[in-house]
mmCIF file of C-alpha atoms in Angstrom:
data_model
loop_
_atom_site.group_PDB
_atom_site.id
_atom_site.type_symbol
_atom_site.label_atom_id
_atom_site.label_comp_id
_atom_site.label_asym_id
_atom_site.label_seq_id
_atom_site.Cartn_x
_atom_site.Cartn_y
_atom_site.Cartn_z
ATOM 1 C CA MET W 18 -2.892 3.399 13.204
ATOM 2 C CA ILE W 19 -5.131 4.472 9.701
ATOM 3 C CA ASN W 20 -7.785 6.972 10.250
ATOM 4 C CA ASN W 21 -10.557 4.778 9.492
ATOM 5 C CA ASN W 22 -11.750 7.915 6.939
ATOM 6 C CA ILE W 23 -8.648 7.979 5.562
ATOM 7 C CA LYS W 24 -9.287 5.102 2.292
ATOM 8 C CA PRO W 25 -5.587 5.546 0.483
ATOM 9 C CA THR W 26 -6.824 5.242 -3.352
ATOM 10 C CA GLU W 27 -4.962 2.356 -6.138
ATOM 11 C CA GLY W 28 -2.517 5.280 -7.096
ATOM 12 C CA GLU W 29 -2.197 6.465 -2.729
ATOM 13 C CA MET W 30 -1.486 2.488 -1.996
ATOM 14 C CA GLU W 31 1.219 1.747 -5.259
ATOM 15 C CA ILE W 32 3.092 5.103 -3.197
ATOM 16 C CA LEU W 33 3.071 3.674 0.358
ATOM 17 C CA GLN W 34 4.163 0.686 -0.844
ATOM 18 C CA VAL W 35 7.789 1.710 -2.767
ATOM 19 C CA LEU W 36 7.527 3.619 0.762
ATOM 20 C CA TRP W 37 6.896 0.872 3.049
ATOM 21 C CA GLN W 38 10.175 -1.451 1.056
ATOM 22 C CA ASN W 39 12.530 2.166 0.820
ATOM 23 C CA GLY W 40 11.877 3.475 4.273
ATOM 24 C CA ARG W 41 12.148 7.407 2.826
ATOM 25 C CA ALA W 42 12.564 8.564 -0.836
ATOM 26 C CA THR W 43 11.796 11.567 -3.423
ATOM 27 C CA VAL W 44 8.961 12.267 -5.085
ATOM 28 C CA ARG W 45 12.009 11.611 -7.684
ATOM 29 C CA GLU W 46 12.616 8.126 -6.428
ATOM 30 C CA VAL W 47 8.699 6.996 -6.210
ATOM 31 C CA HIS W 48 7.902 8.653 -9.805
ATOM 32 C CA GLU W 49 10.643 6.541 -11.430
ATOM 33 C CA ALA W 50 10.127 3.353 -9.040
ATOM 34 C CA LEU W 51 6.371 3.688 -10.082
ATOM 35 C CA ASN W 52 7.886 2.738 -13.079
ATOM 36 C CA LYS W 53 4.145 4.541 -14.543
ATOM 37 C CA LYS W 54 4.103 5.748 -18.192
ATOM 38 C CA ASP W 55 0.836 7.161 -18.550
ATOM 39 C CA SER W 56 1.038 9.971 -15.037
ATOM 40 C CA GLY W 57 4.455 12.159 -15.785
ATOM 41 C CA TYR W 58 6.258 13.043 -12.780
ATOM 42 C CA THR W 59 3.926 16.477 -11.504
ATOM 43 C CA THR W 60 0.546 13.462 -11.132
ATOM 44 C CA THR W 61 3.772 11.796 -9.080
ATOM 45 C CA LEU W 62 4.285 15.119 -7.415
ATOM 46 C CA LYS W 63 0.536 15.961 -6.688
ATOM 47 C CA LEU W 64 -0.113 13.117 -5.211
ATOM 48 C CA MET W 65 1.875 13.094 -2.678
ATOM 49 C CA GLN W 66 1.296 16.009 -1.553
ATOM 50 C CA ILE W 67 -2.561 14.864 -1.937
ATOM 51 C CA MET W 68 -1.250 12.442 0.495
ATOM 52 C CA HIS W 69 0.914 14.891 2.379
ATOM 53 C CA GLU W 70 -2.295 16.730 3.530
ATOM 54 C CA LYS W 71 -4.440 13.677 4.346
ATOM 55 C CA GLY W 72 -1.440 12.476 6.557
ATOM 56 C CA LEU W 73 -0.588 8.871 4.891
ATOM 57 C CA VAL W 74 3.043 10.256 5.170
ATOM 58 C CA GLU W 75 5.293 13.032 6.078
ATOM 59 C CA ARG W 76 7.376 15.279 4.664
ATOM 60 C CA ASP W 77 11.317 16.600 5.160
ATOM 61 C CA THR W 78 11.470 20.151 4.336
ATOM 62 C CA ASN W 79 15.208 19.928 5.985
ATOM 63 C CA GLN W 80 16.497 19.910 2.215
ATOM 64 C CA LYS W 81 15.945 21.537 -1.377
ATOM 65 C CA THR W 82 14.489 17.723 -2.215
ATOM 66 C CA HIS W 83 11.982 17.218 -0.117
ATOM 67 C CA ILE W 84 11.843 13.344 1.467
ATOM 68 C CA TYR W 85 8.465 11.865 1.930
ATOM 69 C CA LYS W 86 7.481 9.218 4.370
ATOM 70 C CA ALA W 87 4.835 6.415 5.176
ATOM 71 C CA LEU W 88 2.906 7.739 8.339
ATOM 72 C CA VAL W 89 0.470 4.394 8.049
ATOM 73 C CA ASN W 90 2.302 1.193 9.378
ATOM 74 C CA GLN W 91 2.526 -1.627 6.319
ATOM 75 C CA ASP W 92 0.306 -4.197 8.113
ATOM 76 C CA LYS W 93 -2.312 -2.787 10.095
ATOM 77 C CA THR W 94 -2.878 -0.404 6.566
ATOM 78 C CA GLU W 95 -2.922 -3.995 5.097
ATOM 79 C CA LYS W 96 -5.146 -5.532 7.274
ATOM 80 C CA HIS W 97 -7.555 -2.981 7.955
ATOM 81 C CA LEU W 98 -7.822 -2.431 3.769
ATOM 82 C CA VAL W 99 -8.653 -6.625 4.110
ATOM 83 C CA SER W 100 -11.008 -6.192 5.796
ATOM 84 C CA LYS W 101 -13.057 -3.847 4.831
ATOM 85 C CA MET W 102 -12.498 -5.784 1.208
ATOM 86 C CA ILE W 103 -14.410 -9.326 2.921
ATOM 87 C CA ASN W 104 -17.174 -7.515 4.330
ATOM 88 C CA ASN W 105 -18.153 -5.355 1.867
ATOM 89 C CA VAL W 106 -17.216 -7.298 -1.654
ATOM 90 C CA PHE W 107 -16.823 -11.034 -0.002
ATOM 91 C CA ASN W 108 -20.085 -10.090 2.445
ATOM 92 C CA GLY W 109 -17.987 -11.357 5.256
ATOM 93 C CA SER W 110 -16.256 -14.573 4.804
ATOM 94 C CA ALA W 111 -12.267 -14.627 4.074
ATOM 95 C CA ALA W 112 -13.228 -18.398 2.635
ATOM 96 C CA ARG W 113 -14.160 -16.387 -0.139
ATOM 97 C CA LEU W 114 -11.725 -14.030 -0.120
ATOM 98 C CA VAL W 115 -9.104 -16.548 -0.786
ATOM 99 C CA MET W 116 -10.714 -18.796 -2.841
ATOM 100 C CA GLN W 117 -10.628 -16.052 -5.015
ATOM 101 C CA ALA W 118 -7.412 -14.692 -5.142
ATOM 102 C CA LEU W 119 -5.900 -18.098 -5.247
ATOM 103 C CA GLY W 120 -7.913 -18.729 -8.670
ATOM 104 C CA ASN W 121 -7.635 -15.139 -10.053
ATOM 105 C CA HIS W 122 -3.708 -15.172 -9.229
ATOM 106 C CA LYS W 123 -0.918 -18.371 -9.746
ATOM 107 C CA ALA W 124 0.684 -19.310 -5.690
ATOM 108 C CA SER W 125 4.539 -20.308 -6.573
ATOM 109 C CA ALA W 126 5.254 -24.176 -4.526
ATOM 110 C CA ASP W 127 6.569 -21.813 -1.789
ATOM 111 C CA GLU W 128 3.783 -19.201 -1.336
ATOM 112 C CA ILE W 129 1.135 -22.461 -0.943
ATOM 113 C CA ASP W 130 3.490 -24.463 1.584
ATOM 114 C CA GLU W 131 3.506 -21.089 3.542
ATOM 115 C CA ILE W 132 -0.397 -21.052 3.283
ATOM 116 C CA LYS W 133 -0.775 -24.661 4.164
ATOM 117 C CA LYS W 134 1.385 -24.236 7.597
ATOM 118 C CA TYR W 135 -0.739 -20.867 8.538
ATOM 119 C CA LEU W 136 -3.520 -23.086 7.965
ATOM 120 C CA ASP W 137 -2.386 -25.529 9.833
ATOM 121 C CA SER W 138 -0.467 -23.285 12.754
ATOM 122 C CA MET W 139 -4.862 -22.405 13.130
ATOM 123 C CA LYS W 140 -6.145 -25.922 13.464
#
């Protein structure tokens, strides 16, 4: 579970997304997946080293190229961050968060159907 004192930055969350999707990756693979034109390889490397120090990722140093893996669970991390956002930004209102999210981003028909099914299951 994510430590409540550890708050991944936006950049760290982007790296975690890549690691969650791929399972394990080198710095080069993460950097290429992020496709950041405004930051260099060394920026990605430094950020991943910081994440290792924070306990967000583990690093396998048995090979010449270090392999990184997320130590924090995606679902638990997302729940933790959403909960903090609901409390800190939306004054505890999950409904306001959902309305803002749906108002700012176009949901596909499949996503809307999935949301409806989820809401129906809560009744």
